Amino acid sequence: MITTVQQHILQQQQEISEASGRFSWLLSGITLATKMVEAKIRTAGLNDALGAFGQTNVQGEQQQKLDVYANLALLHCLGLRDSVAALVSEEDEEPVTFDRSVETGKYIIVFDPLDGSSNIDVNVNVGTIFSVLRRLPASEGDLQASILQPGHAQVAAGYVVYGPSTVLVYTTGHGAHAFTLDPTIGAYVLTNENMRMPEQGSYYSVNESNAATWPKEYREYIDQLRSGALGRQYSSRYIGSLVADFHRTLLKGGVFLYPPTLEQPAGKLRLMYEANPLAFIAEQAGGMASSGKGRILDIKPEGIHQRTPLIVGSKREMEALLHGGSQ
Ligand code: AHM
Ligand code: MG
C-alpha cells in the first residue's frame, strides 16, 4: 500500500516525541500550498500566470506573477495554523508575525516560495524551499531571536521541485525522504525513503560565467574536477534553479557551488531559506554543505535575508574542496 507524506510525518512525529499532532498539521499547510502552486504552474501559459508582476522584492529583483501567487499561497495556508508564530519569506522584507502565545505558536517557518524565478517563463523546473524552527522559550528573548537561529537548530526542512513530476523531499533529522505527487489522488506518496547521496558523483554544477571573479581556489577546484584528479571525468550540469540543481546532486552525487563573485562578494544565495534547508537535507543523506569557511549549519544569522556562498555535495568532492588535494 502507499504511504502518504502525512502518514510518514505522523510516524516520525511519534519518534521525535512531538505527540500533539500539531507538527503534522503544520506541515500539511506546506503541502497544501505547494499543491496550489503546482496546479498554477501546470497551466501557467493558459491562465495568464506567466510574466512579471510589475514590482521588485526586498532583494531588488523583479517579482514574477508566480512568485507573488506562491508567496500568498504559503502565507494563507500557514497563517491559518495556530502553531505558527512567524512566517519569513524571501518575498517579504519583514517577518509576518502572529499574536499567539509561546505555548500555542511554537513554530517559525522560513521559506523561498518560488525558487528559480528566471526559469518560470521558459517551462524549466522551479521549486519551493522551507525551513522550520522552534520558537525559543519566552525567557530566551523576543521573536527576532527565535527567527535568527543557526541551521543546526532546524526541526524540519524540505523542498518541492516542480519538474516533469512534482517531488517533495523533507527531513526532521531522521533521514531525508522523497515523495512524488500522485495527481490522480492529490497526495504526495513515498517514493524514496532514507535517501543516500552517492559518496562521489560525476557532475559539477556552477554558473561558470562568473569564474573570472571567483576567489582563485574555486577556479583551481573546478580545474581539478575537469582534469580527472579525483579519478573521474566530470561533466557539468547547471539549471539555474537551486532546487533542481540540488535535487540532481542529491540523487546522482557531485557538487553544486555558488561561490563569492565580484558582484556578490558574500555569495548570492540566501542562508536561511535556501542554504540551511538544503544543507540539513544534504547532511541527512550523507553529504556535506559549506560556505567555504565552515559548515553552513553553524552560521549564526544576523539578518533574515543574509546571503552566503554555498558549496554542497558528495563527501568526496566536498573533502577535496575543503581539505585540498585529490587523494
Ligand atoms: P531566486 O530565489 O530569486 O529564484 O534566485 C535564486 C536562484 C537559484 O535558484 C539559483 O541557484 C541561482 O539563483 C541562479 O543564479 P545565477 O542566474 O546567477 O546563476
Ligand atoms: Mg531562491
Coordinates of C-alpha atoms and ligand atoms in Angstrom, one line a residue:
M1 CA 0.0 0.0 0.0
I2 CA 1.0 3.6 -0.4
T3 CA 2.4 5.8 2.4
T4 CA 1.5 9.5 2.1
V5 CA 3.7 12.3 3.4
Q6 CA 1.1 12.9 6.1
Q7 CA 1.3 9.3 7.4
H8 CA 5.0 9.4 7.2
I9 CA 5.2 12.6 9.2
L10 CA 2.8 11.2 11.9
Q11 CA 5.1 8.1 12.2
Q12 CA 8.2 10.3 12.5
Q13 CA 6.4 12.5 15.0
Q14 CA 6.0 9.7 17.4
E15 CA 9.7 9.1 17.2
I16 CA 10.6 12.8 17.8
S17 CA 8.0 13.0 20.6
E18 CA 6.0 15.8 19.1
A19 CA 3.0 13.8 20.1
S20 CA 0.4 16.6 19.8
G21 CA -0.2 16.3 16.1
R22 CA 0.4 20.0 15.7
F23 CA 3.6 19.4 13.8
S24 CA 1.9 17.3 11.1
W25 CA -1.0 19.8 10.9
L26 CA 1.7 22.5 10.4
L27 CA 3.4 20.6 7.6
S28 CA 0.1 19.9 5.9
G29 CA -0.1 23.7 5.4
I30 CA 3.1 23.5 3.4
T31 CA 2.0 20.5 1.3
L32 CA -1.4 22.1 0.6
A33 CA 0.3 25.4 -0.5
T34 CA 2.7 23.5 -2.8
K35 CA -0.2 21.7 -4.4
M36 CA -1.8 25.0 -5.1
V37 CA 1.4 26.3 -6.7
E38 CA 1.8 23.1 -8.6
A39 CA -1.7 23.4 -10.1
K40 CA -1.0 27.0 -11.1
I41 CA 2.4 26.1 -12.7
R42 CA 0.9 23.2 -14.7
T43 CA -1.4 25.6 -16.6
A44 CA 0.8 28.7 -16.4
G45 CA 0.7 29.5 -20.1
L46 CA -3.1 29.1 -20.2
N47 CA -4.1 31.2 -17.2
D48 CA -2.1 34.4 -17.5
A49 CA 0.2 33.4 -14.7
L50 CA 3.4 34.0 -16.6
G51 CA 5.4 37.2 -16.7
A52 CA 6.4 40.0 -14.4
F53 CA 4.2 41.2 -11.6
G54 CA 5.5 44.7 -12.0
Q55 CA 7.2 45.2 -8.7
T56 CA 10.6 44.4 -7.2
N57 CA 11.0 42.5 -4.0
V58 CA 13.3 43.1 -1.0
Q59 CA 16.3 41.6 -2.9
G60 CA 15.8 44.3 -5.6
E61 CA 14.6 41.5 -8.0
Q62 CA 11.7 41.7 -10.4
Q63 CA 8.8 39.8 -8.9
Q64 CA 7.1 37.4 -11.3
K65 CA 3.4 36.8 -11.0
L66 CA 4.0 33.2 -9.9
D67 CA 6.4 34.5 -7.1
V68 CA 3.6 36.5 -5.8
Y69 CA 1.0 33.7 -6.1
A70 CA 3.3 31.2 -4.4
N71 CA 4.0 33.6 -1.5
L72 CA 0.3 34.3 -1.0
A73 CA -0.5 30.6 -1.0
L74 CA 2.1 29.8 1.7
L75 CA 1.1 32.8 3.8
H76 CA -2.5 31.8 3.6
C77 CA -2.2 28.1 4.2
L78 CA 0.3 28.5 7.1
G79 CA -1.1 31.6 8.6
L80 CA -4.3 29.7 9.5
R81 CA -2.3 27.1 11.5
D82 CA -2.3 28.2 15.1
S83 CA 1.1 26.7 15.9
V84 CA 2.7 29.3 13.6
A85 CA 4.3 32.3 15.4
A86 CA 6.0 33.9 12.4
L87 CA 6.4 33.4 8.7
V88 CA 9.6 34.6 7.0
S89 CA 9.6 34.8 3.2
E90 CA 12.1 35.7 0.6
E91 CA 9.4 38.0 -0.9
D92 CA 8.7 40.0 2.3
E93 CA 11.1 42.4 3.8
E94 CA 9.9 41.7 7.4
P95 CA 8.6 38.6 9.0
V96 CA 4.8 38.2 9.2
T97 CA 4.1 37.7 12.9
F98 CA 1.0 36.3 14.7
D99 CA -0.1 37.2 18.2
R100 CA 0.0 33.7 19.6
S101 CA 1.4 32.6 23.0
V102 CA 4.7 30.8 23.3
E103 CA 2.7 27.6 24.2
T104 CA 0.5 27.8 21.1
G105 CA 2.6 29.5 18.5
K106 CA 5.5 27.2 18.7
Y107 CA 7.0 27.3 15.2
I108 CA 8.6 29.7 12.7
I109 CA 8.6 28.8 9.0
V110 CA 11.1 30.4 6.7
F111 CA 10.7 29.9 3.0
D112 CA 11.5 30.7 -0.6
P113 CA 8.1 30.4 -2.2
L114 CA 9.3 30.0 -5.7
D115 CA 12.9 29.4 -6.3
G116 CA 14.4 29.7 -9.8
S117 CA 12.3 32.6 -11.0
S118 CA 14.4 33.1 -14.1
N119 CA 13.1 29.7 -15.3
I120 CA 9.4 30.3 -14.8
D121 CA 8.6 31.7 -18.3
V122 CA 10.6 29.1 -20.1
N123 CA 8.9 26.0 -18.7
V124 CA 12.0 24.8 -16.8
N125 CA 11.9 23.4 -13.2
V126 CA 11.3 25.7 -10.3
G127 CA 10.8 24.9 -6.6
T128 CA 9.7 25.8 -3.1
I129 CA 12.1 25.6 -0.2
F130 CA 11.2 25.7 3.5
S131 CA 12.8 25.5 7.0
V132 CA 11.0 25.1 10.3
L133 CA 12.4 26.5 13.5
R134 CA 11.1 26.0 17.0
R135 CA 10.3 29.2 18.9
L136 CA 12.6 29.8 21.9
P137 CA 11.0 29.9 25.4
A138 CA 9.9 33.4 26.4
S139 CA 12.8 33.7 28.8
E140 CA 15.2 33.5 25.8
G141 CA 14.2 36.7 24.3
D142 CA 11.9 38.1 21.6
L143 CA 10.6 36.6 18.4
Q144 CA 13.5 38.0 16.4
A145 CA 16.0 35.9 18.5
S146 CA 13.9 32.8 17.7
I147 CA 14.0 33.6 14.0
L148 CA 17.7 34.2 13.8
Q149 CA 18.8 30.7 14.8
P150 CA 21.6 28.8 13.1
G151 CA 20.7 26.0 10.7
H152 CA 21.5 23.2 13.1
A153 CA 18.5 24.3 15.2
Q154 CA 16.1 23.5 12.3
V155 CA 13.4 21.0 13.4
A156 CA 12.5 20.2 9.8
A157 CA 13.3 21.3 6.3
G158 CA 12.4 20.4 2.8
Y159 CA 11.7 21.4 -0.7
V160 CA 9.4 20.7 -3.6
V161 CA 10.7 20.5 -7.1
Y162 CA 8.1 21.2 -9.8
G163 CA 9.5 19.2 -12.7
P164 CA 8.2 16.5 -15.0
S165 CA 6.7 15.2 -11.8
T166 CA 6.3 17.1 -8.6
V167 CA 8.6 15.8 -5.8
L168 CA 8.8 16.7 -2.2
V169 CA 11.8 16.0 -0.1
Y170 CA 11.8 16.5 3.7
T171 CA 13.7 15.8 6.8
T172 CA 13.1 16.1 10.5
G173 CA 16.6 15.0 11.3
H174 CA 15.7 11.3 10.9
G175 CA 16.9 10.8 7.3
A176 CA 15.8 12.5 4.1
H177 CA 12.7 11.2 2.3
A178 CA 11.2 11.8 -1.1
F179 CA 7.5 11.8 -2.1
T180 CA 6.0 12.1 -5.6
L181 CA 2.7 13.9 -6.1
D182 CA 0.2 11.5 -7.5
P183 CA -2.1 13.8 -9.4
T184 CA -4.8 11.2 -9.6
I185 CA -5.3 11.2 -5.8
G186 CA -3.8 14.6 -5.0
A187 CA -1.4 13.2 -2.4
Y188 CA 2.4 13.1 -2.0
V189 CA 3.3 9.3 -2.0
L190 CA 6.5 7.9 -0.5
T191 CA 8.9 7.0 -3.4
N192 CA 12.4 7.2 -1.8
E193 CA 12.9 6.6 2.0
N194 CA 16.2 7.3 3.7
M195 CA 17.9 8.8 0.6
R196 CA 21.7 8.5 0.4
M197 CA 23.8 10.8 -1.6
P198 CA 26.4 8.8 -3.6
E199 CA 29.9 9.2 -1.9
Q200 CA 31.1 10.6 -5.2
G201 CA 29.4 11.7 -8.4
S202 CA 30.4 12.8 -11.8
Y203 CA 28.7 16.2 -12.2
Y204 CA 29.7 19.7 -11.0
S205 CA 27.1 22.4 -11.1
V206 CA 28.0 26.1 -11.1
N207 CA 27.4 29.2 -13.1
E208 CA 30.8 29.3 -14.9
S209 CA 30.2 32.7 -16.4
N210 CA 31.3 34.1 -13.0
A211 CA 34.6 32.1 -13.0
A212 CA 36.8 35.1 -13.7
T213 CA 35.7 36.8 -10.5
W214 CA 35.7 33.8 -8.1
P215 CA 38.4 33.5 -5.5
K216 CA 41.1 31.6 -7.2
E217 CA 40.7 28.4 -5.1
Y218 CA 37.4 27.8 -6.8
R219 CA 38.9 28.1 -10.3
E220 CA 41.6 25.6 -9.2
Y221 CA 39.0 23.3 -7.8
I222 CA 36.9 23.2 -11.0
D223 CA 40.2 22.6 -12.9
Q224 CA 40.9 19.7 -10.6
L225 CA 37.4 18.2 -11.3
R226 CA 37.9 18.7 -15.1
S227 CA 41.4 17.2 -15.1
G228 CA 40.4 13.9 -13.7
A229 CA 42.4 14.4 -10.5
L230 CA 39.5 12.9 -8.4
G231 CA 39.7 9.8 -10.5
R232 CA 36.6 10.6 -12.6
Q233 CA 35.9 12.6 -15.7
Y234 CA 33.4 15.2 -14.6
S235 CA 30.7 16.7 -16.7
S236 CA 28.8 19.9 -16.0
R237 CA 25.1 20.5 -15.4
Y238 CA 23.6 23.9 -14.5
I239 CA 19.8 24.5 -14.5
G240 CA 19.9 27.8 -12.6
S241 CA 17.1 26.7 -10.2
L242 CA 18.8 25.8 -7.0
V243 CA 16.2 23.3 -6.0
A244 CA 16.6 21.4 -9.3
D245 CA 20.4 21.6 -9.3
F246 CA 20.4 20.4 -5.7
H247 CA 17.9 17.6 -6.3
R248 CA 20.1 16.2 -9.1
T249 CA 23.1 16.4 -6.8
L250 CA 21.3 14.6 -4.0
L251 CA 20.3 11.7 -6.3
K252 CA 23.4 11.5 -8.5
G253 CA 26.1 12.9 -6.3
G254 CA 28.7 15.5 -7.3
V255 CA 28.9 19.1 -6.2
F256 CA 26.8 22.3 -6.5
L257 CA 28.6 25.6 -6.0
Y258 CA 27.7 29.3 -5.8
P259 CA 31.0 30.9 -4.8
P260 CA 31.5 34.6 -3.9
T261 CA 31.8 36.8 -7.0
L262 CA 33.0 40.3 -7.6
E263 CA 29.4 41.4 -7.8
Q264 CA 28.2 39.3 -4.9
P265 CA 31.2 39.0 -2.5
A266 CA 29.1 37.5 0.2
G267 CA 27.6 35.0 -2.2
K268 CA 24.2 35.1 -4.0
L269 CA 22.1 32.5 -2.2
R270 CA 20.2 33.2 1.0
L271 CA 21.3 31.5 4.2
M272 CA 18.0 31.0 6.0
Y273 CA 15.7 29.8 3.2
E274 CA 18.0 28.4 0.6
A275 CA 21.3 27.2 2.1
N276 CA 20.1 26.0 5.5
P277 CA 17.3 23.7 4.5
L278 CA 19.3 22.1 1.7
A279 CA 22.4 21.8 3.9
F280 CA 20.2 19.9 6.5
I281 CA 18.9 17.5 3.9
A282 CA 22.4 17.0 2.3
E283 CA 23.8 16.1 5.7
Q284 CA 21.0 13.7 6.5
A285 CA 21.7 12.0 3.2
G286 CA 25.4 11.7 3.9
G287 CA 26.6 14.7 2.0
M288 CA 28.2 18.0 3.2
A289 CA 27.5 21.7 2.9
S290 CA 29.9 24.6 3.4
S291 CA 30.2 28.3 2.9
G292 CA 33.9 27.7 2.0
K293 CA 34.8 29.0 5.5
G294 CA 32.8 26.5 7.6
R295 CA 29.7 24.3 7.9
I296 CA 26.6 26.1 6.7
L297 CA 24.5 24.8 9.6
D298 CA 26.8 26.5 12.1
I299 CA 26.4 30.0 10.8
K300 CA 24.6 32.3 13.2
P301 CA 22.3 34.5 11.0
E302 CA 22.4 38.3 11.5
G303 CA 19.5 39.0 9.2
I304 CA 16.7 37.1 7.7
H305 CA 17.8 37.8 4.1
Q306 CA 21.5 37.3 4.7
R307 CA 23.5 35.7 1.8
T308 CA 26.1 33.1 1.9
P309 CA 28.4 31.3 -0.5
L310 CA 27.2 27.7 -0.8
I311 CA 29.0 24.6 -1.7
V312 CA 27.0 21.4 -1.2
G313 CA 27.5 17.9 -2.4
S314 CA 29.0 14.4 -2.0
K315 CA 31.6 13.7 0.6
R316 CA 34.4 13.0 -1.8
E317 CA 34.0 16.3 -3.8
M318 CA 33.4 18.3 -0.6
E319 CA 36.5 16.9 1.1
A320 CA 38.6 17.7 -2.0
L321 CA 37.5 21.3 -1.8
L322 CA 37.8 21.8 1.9
H323 CA 41.0 19.9 2.6
G324 CA 42.6 20.4 -0.8
G325 CA 44.4 17.7 -2.6
S326 CA 42.9 15.0 -4.7
Q327 CA 43.8 11.9 -2.7
Ligands
AHM1 P1 15.5 33.2 -6.8 O1 15.2 32.7 -5.5 O2 15.2 34.7 -6.9 O3 14.9 32.4 -7.9 O4 17.2 33.2 -7.0 C1 17.9 32.1 -6.6 C2 18.4 31.4 -7.9 C3 18.7 30.0 -7.5 O5 17.6 29.2 -7.7 C4 19.9 29.6 -8.5 O6 20.7 28.7 -7.9 C5 20.5 30.9 -8.7 O7 19.6 32.0 -8.3 C6 21.0 31.1 -10.1 O8 21.7 32.3 -10.2 P2 22.5 32.7 -11.5 O9 21.5 33.1 -12.5 O10 23.3 33.9 -11.0 O11 23.3 31.5 -11.9
MG2 MG 15.5 31.2 -4.4

